[in-house]
């Protein structure tokens, strides 16, 4: 990805699995992710890292995700099953 993350935070969040503040190169992950399968954690981390390149959920963003994680839809779906935020 060739992008530097200047800060990584882990904290409890009520409505999101992760957040990227691309201007500050800062990613925050939800503490509850630890209870999810590794494939879901990888998806969230990659999703947030991708925002360092595409800071929105544009078509280019999703194409980038698809090109590097072809099974992202399955991982996302698994993450959403019994979603406890």
Short mmCIF file of N, CA, C and O in Angstrom, two decimals:
data_model
loop_
_atom_site.label_atom_id
_atom_site.label_comp_id
_atom_site.label_asym_id
_atom_site.label_seq_id
_atom_site.Cartn_x
_atom_site.Cartn_y
_atom_site.Cartn_z
N UNK A 1 0.81 -1.19 0.00
CA UNK A 1 0.00 0.00 0.00
C UNK A 1 0.86 1.26 0.00
O UNK A 1 0.44 2.29 -0.47
N UNK A 2 2.04 1.19 0.58
CA UNK A 2 2.99 2.28 0.54
C UNK A 2 2.48 3.56 1.21
O UNK A 2 2.81 4.66 0.80
N UNK A 3 1.64 3.40 2.22
CA UNK A 3 1.13 4.54 2.98
C UNK A 3 1.51 4.37 4.44
O UNK A 3 1.45 3.28 4.99
N UNK A 4 1.89 5.46 5.06
CA UNK A 4 2.29 5.43 6.46
C UNK A 4 1.10 5.73 7.37
O UNK A 4 0.34 6.67 7.12
N UNK A 5 0.95 4.92 8.40
CA UNK A 5 -0.04 5.19 9.44
C UNK A 5 0.71 5.83 10.60
O UNK A 5 1.63 5.24 11.15
N UNK A 6 0.33 7.04 10.93
CA UNK A 6 1.03 7.76 11.99
C UNK A 6 0.51 7.42 13.38
O UNK A 6 1.22 7.57 14.36
N UNK A 7 -0.74 6.96 13.45
CA UNK A 7 -1.32 6.59 14.75
C UNK A 7 -2.35 5.49 14.57
O UNK A 7 -3.15 5.54 13.64
N UNK A 8 -2.31 4.52 15.44
CA UNK A 8 -3.30 3.45 15.48
C UNK A 8 -3.87 3.43 16.88
O UNK A 8 -3.13 3.32 17.87
N UNK A 9 -5.19 3.55 16.97
CA UNK A 9 -5.86 3.55 18.26
C UNK A 9 -6.87 2.41 18.30
O UNK A 9 -7.45 2.06 17.27
N UNK A 10 -7.06 1.87 19.47
CA UNK A 10 -8.08 0.85 19.68
C UNK A 10 -8.93 1.31 20.84
O UNK A 10 -8.42 1.62 21.92
N UNK A 11 -10.24 1.38 20.60
CA UNK A 11 -11.13 1.83 21.65
C UNK A 11 -12.53 1.30 21.40
O UNK A 11 -12.85 0.85 20.30
N UNK A 12 -13.36 1.36 22.41
CA UNK A 12 -14.75 0.95 22.26
C UNK A 12 -15.49 1.97 21.42
O UNK A 12 -15.34 3.17 21.63
N UNK A 13 -16.24 1.49 20.45
CA UNK A 13 -17.07 2.37 19.62
C UNK A 13 -18.45 1.75 19.52
O UNK A 13 -18.58 0.53 19.47
N UNK A 14 -19.46 2.58 19.45
CA UNK A 14 -20.83 2.07 19.45
C UNK A 14 -21.39 1.79 18.06
O UNK A 14 -22.30 0.98 17.93
N UNK A 15 -20.88 2.45 17.05
CA UNK A 15 -21.54 2.33 15.74
C UNK A 15 -20.62 1.93 14.60
O UNK A 15 -21.10 1.75 13.48
N UNK A 16 -19.32 1.79 14.83
CA UNK A 16 -18.41 1.48 13.72
C UNK A 16 -17.37 0.45 14.14
O UNK A 16 -17.00 0.37 15.31
N UNK A 17 -16.89 -0.28 13.14
CA UNK A 17 -15.80 -1.23 13.39
C UNK A 17 -14.45 -0.55 13.26
O UNK A 17 -13.47 -1.00 13.83
N UNK A 18 -14.39 0.52 12.51
CA UNK A 18 -13.14 1.24 12.34
C UNK A 18 -13.37 2.61 11.73
O UNK A 18 -14.42 2.86 11.14
N UNK A 19 -12.38 3.47 11.90
CA UNK A 19 -12.45 4.83 11.35
C UNK A 19 -11.05 5.20 10.86
O UNK A 19 -10.06 4.88 11.52
N UNK A 20 -11.00 5.89 9.74
CA UNK A 20 -9.74 6.40 9.22
C UNK A 20 -9.84 7.91 9.10
O UNK A 20 -10.75 8.43 8.44
N UNK A 21 -8.92 8.61 9.73
CA UNK A 21 -8.78 10.05 9.55
C UNK A 21 -7.60 10.22 8.60
O UNK A 21 -6.44 10.28 9.03
N UNK A 22 -7.91 10.23 7.31
CA UNK A 22 -6.85 10.18 6.30
C UNK A 22 -5.94 11.40 6.32
O UNK A 22 -4.77 11.29 6.01
N UNK A 23 -6.46 12.56 6.72
CA UNK A 23 -5.60 13.75 6.76
C UNK A 23 -4.49 13.61 7.79
O UNK A 23 -3.40 14.12 7.62
N UNK A 24 -4.81 12.93 8.88
CA UNK A 24 -3.83 12.71 9.96
C UNK A 24 -3.14 11.35 9.85
O UNK A 24 -2.30 11.02 10.68
N UNK A 25 -3.55 10.54 8.88
CA UNK A 25 -3.04 9.17 8.73
C UNK A 25 -3.22 8.39 10.03
O UNK A 25 -2.33 7.71 10.49
N UNK A 26 -4.42 8.51 10.59
CA UNK A 26 -4.74 7.87 11.87
C UNK A 26 -5.90 6.89 11.69
O UNK A 26 -6.91 7.24 11.07
N UNK A 27 -5.73 5.70 12.21
CA UNK A 27 -6.77 4.68 12.14
C UNK A 27 -7.17 4.30 13.56
O UNK A 27 -6.31 4.09 14.42
N UNK A 28 -8.48 4.20 13.77
CA UNK A 28 -9.01 3.75 15.05
C UNK A 28 -9.83 2.50 14.79
O UNK A 28 -10.67 2.47 13.88
N UNK A 29 -9.58 1.46 15.58
CA UNK A 29 -10.30 0.20 15.46
C UNK A 29 -11.14 -0.03 16.70
O UNK A 29 -10.74 0.31 17.81
N UNK A 30 -12.29 -0.65 16.50
CA UNK A 30 -13.19 -0.97 17.59
C UNK A 30 -12.63 -2.14 18.41
O UNK A 30 -12.27 -3.17 17.85
N UNK A 31 -12.60 -1.98 19.70
CA UNK A 31 -12.12 -3.03 20.60
C UNK A 31 -12.88 -4.34 20.42
O UNK A 31 -12.31 -5.43 20.57
N UNK A 32 -14.14 -4.27 20.05
CA UNK A 32 -14.96 -5.48 19.89
C UNK A 32 -14.52 -6.35 18.71
O UNK A 32 -14.93 -7.50 18.61
N UNK A 33 -13.68 -5.82 17.84
CA UNK A 33 -13.17 -6.62 16.72
C UNK A 33 -12.44 -7.87 17.18
O UNK A 33 -12.43 -8.87 16.48
N UNK A 34 -11.84 -7.81 18.36
CA UNK A 34 -11.07 -8.94 18.88
C UNK A 34 -11.94 -10.20 19.01
O UNK A 34 -11.43 -11.32 18.99
N UNK A 35 -13.24 -10.01 19.09
CA UNK A 35 -14.17 -11.14 19.23
C UNK A 35 -14.58 -11.73 17.89
O UNK A 35 -15.29 -12.72 17.84
N UNK A 36 -14.15 -11.11 16.82
CA UNK A 36 -14.53 -11.54 15.47
C UNK A 36 -13.45 -12.43 14.86
O UNK A 36 -12.30 -12.40 15.27
N UNK A 37 -13.81 -13.22 13.84
CA UNK A 37 -12.82 -14.05 13.15
C UNK A 37 -11.71 -13.19 12.52
O UNK A 37 -11.94 -12.03 12.14
N UNK A 38 -10.54 -13.77 12.41
CA UNK A 38 -9.38 -13.07 11.85
C UNK A 38 -9.68 -12.50 10.47
O UNK A 38 -9.25 -11.39 10.15
N UNK A 39 -10.42 -13.22 9.66
CA UNK A 39 -10.73 -12.72 8.31
C UNK A 39 -11.52 -11.41 8.37
O UNK A 39 -11.35 -10.53 7.52
N UNK A 40 -12.37 -11.26 9.37
CA UNK A 40 -13.13 -10.02 9.54
C UNK A 40 -12.22 -8.88 10.00
O UNK A 40 -12.34 -7.75 9.54
N UNK A 41 -11.31 -9.19 10.90
CA UNK A 41 -10.36 -8.18 11.37
C UNK A 41 -9.50 -7.70 10.21
O UNK A 41 -9.30 -6.50 10.03
N UNK A 42 -9.03 -8.64 9.40
CA UNK A 42 -8.22 -8.27 8.23
C UNK A 42 -9.01 -7.36 7.29
O UNK A 42 -8.47 -6.39 6.76
N UNK A 43 -10.29 -7.68 7.09
CA UNK A 43 -11.13 -6.85 6.22
C UNK A 43 -11.23 -5.43 6.76
O UNK A 43 -11.05 -4.46 6.02
N UNK A 44 -11.53 -5.27 8.04
CA UNK A 44 -11.69 -3.93 8.62
C UNK A 44 -10.38 -3.15 8.54
O UNK A 44 -10.37 -1.98 8.16
N UNK A 45 -9.28 -3.79 8.89
CA UNK A 45 -7.99 -3.11 8.83
C UNK A 45 -7.68 -2.68 7.39
O UNK A 45 -7.31 -1.54 7.14
N UNK A 46 -7.87 -3.58 6.43
CA UNK A 46 -7.60 -3.23 5.04
C UNK A 46 -8.54 -2.14 4.56
O UNK A 46 -8.13 -1.21 3.85
N UNK A 47 -9.81 -2.23 4.94
CA UNK A 47 -10.81 -1.22 4.57
C UNK A 47 -10.35 0.17 5.04
O UNK A 47 -10.36 1.13 4.26
N UNK A 48 -9.92 0.25 6.29
CA UNK A 48 -9.49 1.55 6.82
C UNK A 48 -8.19 2.01 6.18
O UNK A 48 -8.03 3.19 5.87
N UNK A 49 -7.27 1.11 5.93
CA UNK A 49 -6.03 1.48 5.24
C UNK A 49 -6.31 1.98 3.82
O UNK A 49 -5.67 2.92 3.35
N UNK A 50 -7.28 1.39 3.16
CA UNK A 50 -7.63 1.80 1.81
C UNK A 50 -8.11 3.25 1.77
O UNK A 50 -7.97 3.94 0.76
N UNK A 51 -8.66 3.72 2.89
CA UNK A 51 -9.11 5.11 2.94
C UNK A 51 -7.94 6.09 2.90
O UNK A 51 -8.13 7.27 2.62
N UNK A 52 -6.74 5.63 3.15
CA UNK A 52 -5.57 6.50 3.01
C UNK A 52 -5.31 6.82 1.54
O UNK A 52 -4.65 7.81 1.21
N UNK A 53 -5.83 5.98 0.65
CA UNK A 53 -5.69 6.19 -0.79
C UNK A 53 -6.97 6.80 -1.37
O UNK A 53 -6.92 7.74 -2.16
N UNK A 54 -8.10 6.25 -0.96
CA UNK A 54 -9.42 6.72 -1.41
C UNK A 54 -10.22 7.10 -0.16
O UNK A 54 -10.77 6.22 0.51
N UNK A 55 -10.30 8.38 0.17
CA UNK A 55 -10.89 8.79 1.45
C UNK A 55 -12.42 8.70 1.53
O UNK A 55 -13.01 9.18 2.50
N UNK A 56 -13.05 8.09 0.55
CA UNK A 56 -14.51 7.96 0.57
C UNK A 56 -14.89 6.55 0.15
O UNK A 56 -14.02 5.70 0.00
N UNK A 57 -16.16 6.31 -0.05
CA UNK A 57 -16.62 5.00 -0.50
C UNK A 57 -17.02 5.06 -1.98
O UNK A 57 -18.06 4.53 -2.38
N UNK A 58 -16.17 5.68 -2.76
CA UNK A 58 -16.42 5.81 -4.20
C UNK A 58 -16.25 4.46 -4.89
O UNK A 58 -15.78 3.48 -4.31
N UNK A 59 -16.57 4.44 -6.16
CA UNK A 59 -16.36 3.24 -6.98
C UNK A 59 -14.88 2.85 -7.01
O UNK A 59 -14.53 1.67 -6.94
N UNK A 60 -14.02 3.85 -7.08
CA UNK A 60 -12.57 3.58 -7.07
C UNK A 60 -12.14 2.91 -5.78
O UNK A 60 -11.29 2.01 -5.79
N UNK A 61 -12.74 3.33 -4.66
CA UNK A 61 -12.43 2.70 -3.37
C UNK A 61 -12.79 1.22 -3.41
O UNK A 61 -11.96 0.37 -3.08
N UNK A 62 -14.03 0.92 -3.81
CA UNK A 62 -14.48 -0.48 -3.80
C UNK A 62 -13.72 -1.32 -4.85
O UNK A 62 -13.46 -2.50 -4.62
N UNK A 63 -13.37 -0.72 -5.97
CA UNK A 63 -12.56 -1.44 -6.96
C UNK A 63 -11.18 -1.77 -6.38
O UNK A 63 -10.64 -2.86 -6.62
N UNK A 64 -10.62 -0.84 -5.62
CA UNK A 64 -9.33 -1.08 -4.98
C UNK A 64 -9.44 -2.22 -3.97
O UNK A 64 -8.59 -3.13 -3.95
N UNK A 65 -10.47 -2.20 -3.15
CA UNK A 65 -10.70 -3.28 -2.18
C UNK A 65 -10.83 -4.61 -2.92
O UNK A 65 -10.17 -5.59 -2.57
N UNK A 66 -11.66 -4.64 -3.95
CA UNK A 66 -11.89 -5.87 -4.72
C UNK A 66 -10.60 -6.40 -5.35
O UNK A 66 -10.35 -7.61 -5.34
N UNK A 67 -9.77 -5.51 -5.85
CA UNK A 67 -8.55 -5.95 -6.53
C UNK A 67 -7.52 -6.55 -5.58
O UNK A 67 -6.66 -7.31 -5.99
N UNK A 68 -7.61 -6.23 -4.29
CA UNK A 68 -6.65 -6.73 -3.32
C UNK A 68 -7.23 -7.75 -2.35
O UNK A 68 -6.48 -8.45 -1.67
N UNK A 69 -8.56 -7.81 -2.27
CA UNK A 69 -9.23 -8.75 -1.36
C UNK A 69 -10.51 -9.22 -2.06
O UNK A 69 -11.59 -8.70 -1.80
N UNK A 70 -10.35 -10.19 -2.93
CA UNK A 70 -11.46 -10.61 -3.78
C UNK A 70 -12.66 -11.17 -3.01
O UNK A 70 -13.78 -11.15 -3.51
N UNK A 71 -12.45 -11.62 -1.79
CA UNK A 71 -13.54 -12.17 -0.99
C UNK A 71 -14.06 -11.18 0.06
O UNK A 71 -14.67 -11.57 1.05
N UNK A 72 -13.85 -9.90 -0.18
CA UNK A 72 -14.23 -8.90 0.84
C UNK A 72 -15.72 -8.93 1.15
O UNK A 72 -16.12 -8.69 2.29
N UNK A 73 -16.57 -9.25 0.17
CA UNK A 73 -18.02 -9.27 0.42
C UNK A 73 -18.38 -10.36 1.43
O UNK A 73 -19.24 -10.14 2.30
N UNK A 74 -17.75 -11.50 1.33
CA UNK A 74 -18.00 -12.58 2.27
C UNK A 74 -17.52 -12.20 3.67
O UNK A 74 -18.18 -12.47 4.66
N UNK A 75 -16.35 -11.58 3.74
CA UNK A 75 -15.80 -11.15 5.02
C UNK A 75 -16.70 -10.09 5.66
O UNK A 75 -16.97 -10.13 6.85
N UNK A 76 -17.17 -9.16 4.85
CA UNK A 76 -18.05 -8.09 5.33
C UNK A 76 -19.36 -8.68 5.84
O UNK A 76 -19.87 -8.30 6.89
N UNK A 77 -19.89 -9.64 5.10
CA UNK A 77 -21.13 -10.29 5.50
C UNK A 77 -20.95 -11.03 6.83
O UNK A 77 -21.81 -10.95 7.72
N UNK A 78 -19.86 -11.75 6.98
CA UNK A 78 -19.56 -12.46 8.21
C UNK A 78 -19.44 -11.49 9.38
O UNK A 78 -19.91 -11.77 10.49
N UNK A 79 -18.85 -10.36 9.14
CA UNK A 79 -18.70 -9.32 10.17
C UNK A 79 -20.06 -8.81 10.63
O UNK A 79 -20.27 -8.54 11.81
N UNK A 80 -20.98 -8.70 9.71
CA UNK A 80 -22.29 -8.14 10.00
C UNK A 80 -23.24 -9.12 10.65
O UNK A 80 -24.25 -8.73 11.23
N UNK A 81 -22.94 -10.43 10.58
CA UNK A 81 -23.79 -11.44 11.21
C UNK A 81 -23.73 -11.26 12.72
O UNK A 81 -22.65 -11.24 13.31
N UNK A 82 -24.87 -11.08 13.32
CA UNK A 82 -24.91 -10.88 14.77
C UNK A 82 -24.14 -9.65 15.19
O UNK A 82 -23.45 -9.65 16.21
N UNK A 83 -24.21 -8.61 14.39
CA UNK A 83 -23.43 -7.38 14.63
C UNK A 83 -23.76 -6.81 16.00
O UNK A 83 -24.85 -6.42 16.29
N UNK A 84 -22.74 -6.80 16.86
CA UNK A 84 -22.90 -6.30 18.22
C UNK A 84 -22.09 -5.04 18.42
O UNK A 84 -21.04 -5.08 19.00
N UNK A 85 -22.56 -3.94 17.96
CA UNK A 85 -21.83 -2.69 18.19
C UNK A 85 -22.43 -1.95 19.36
O UNK A 85 -23.52 -2.01 19.68
#
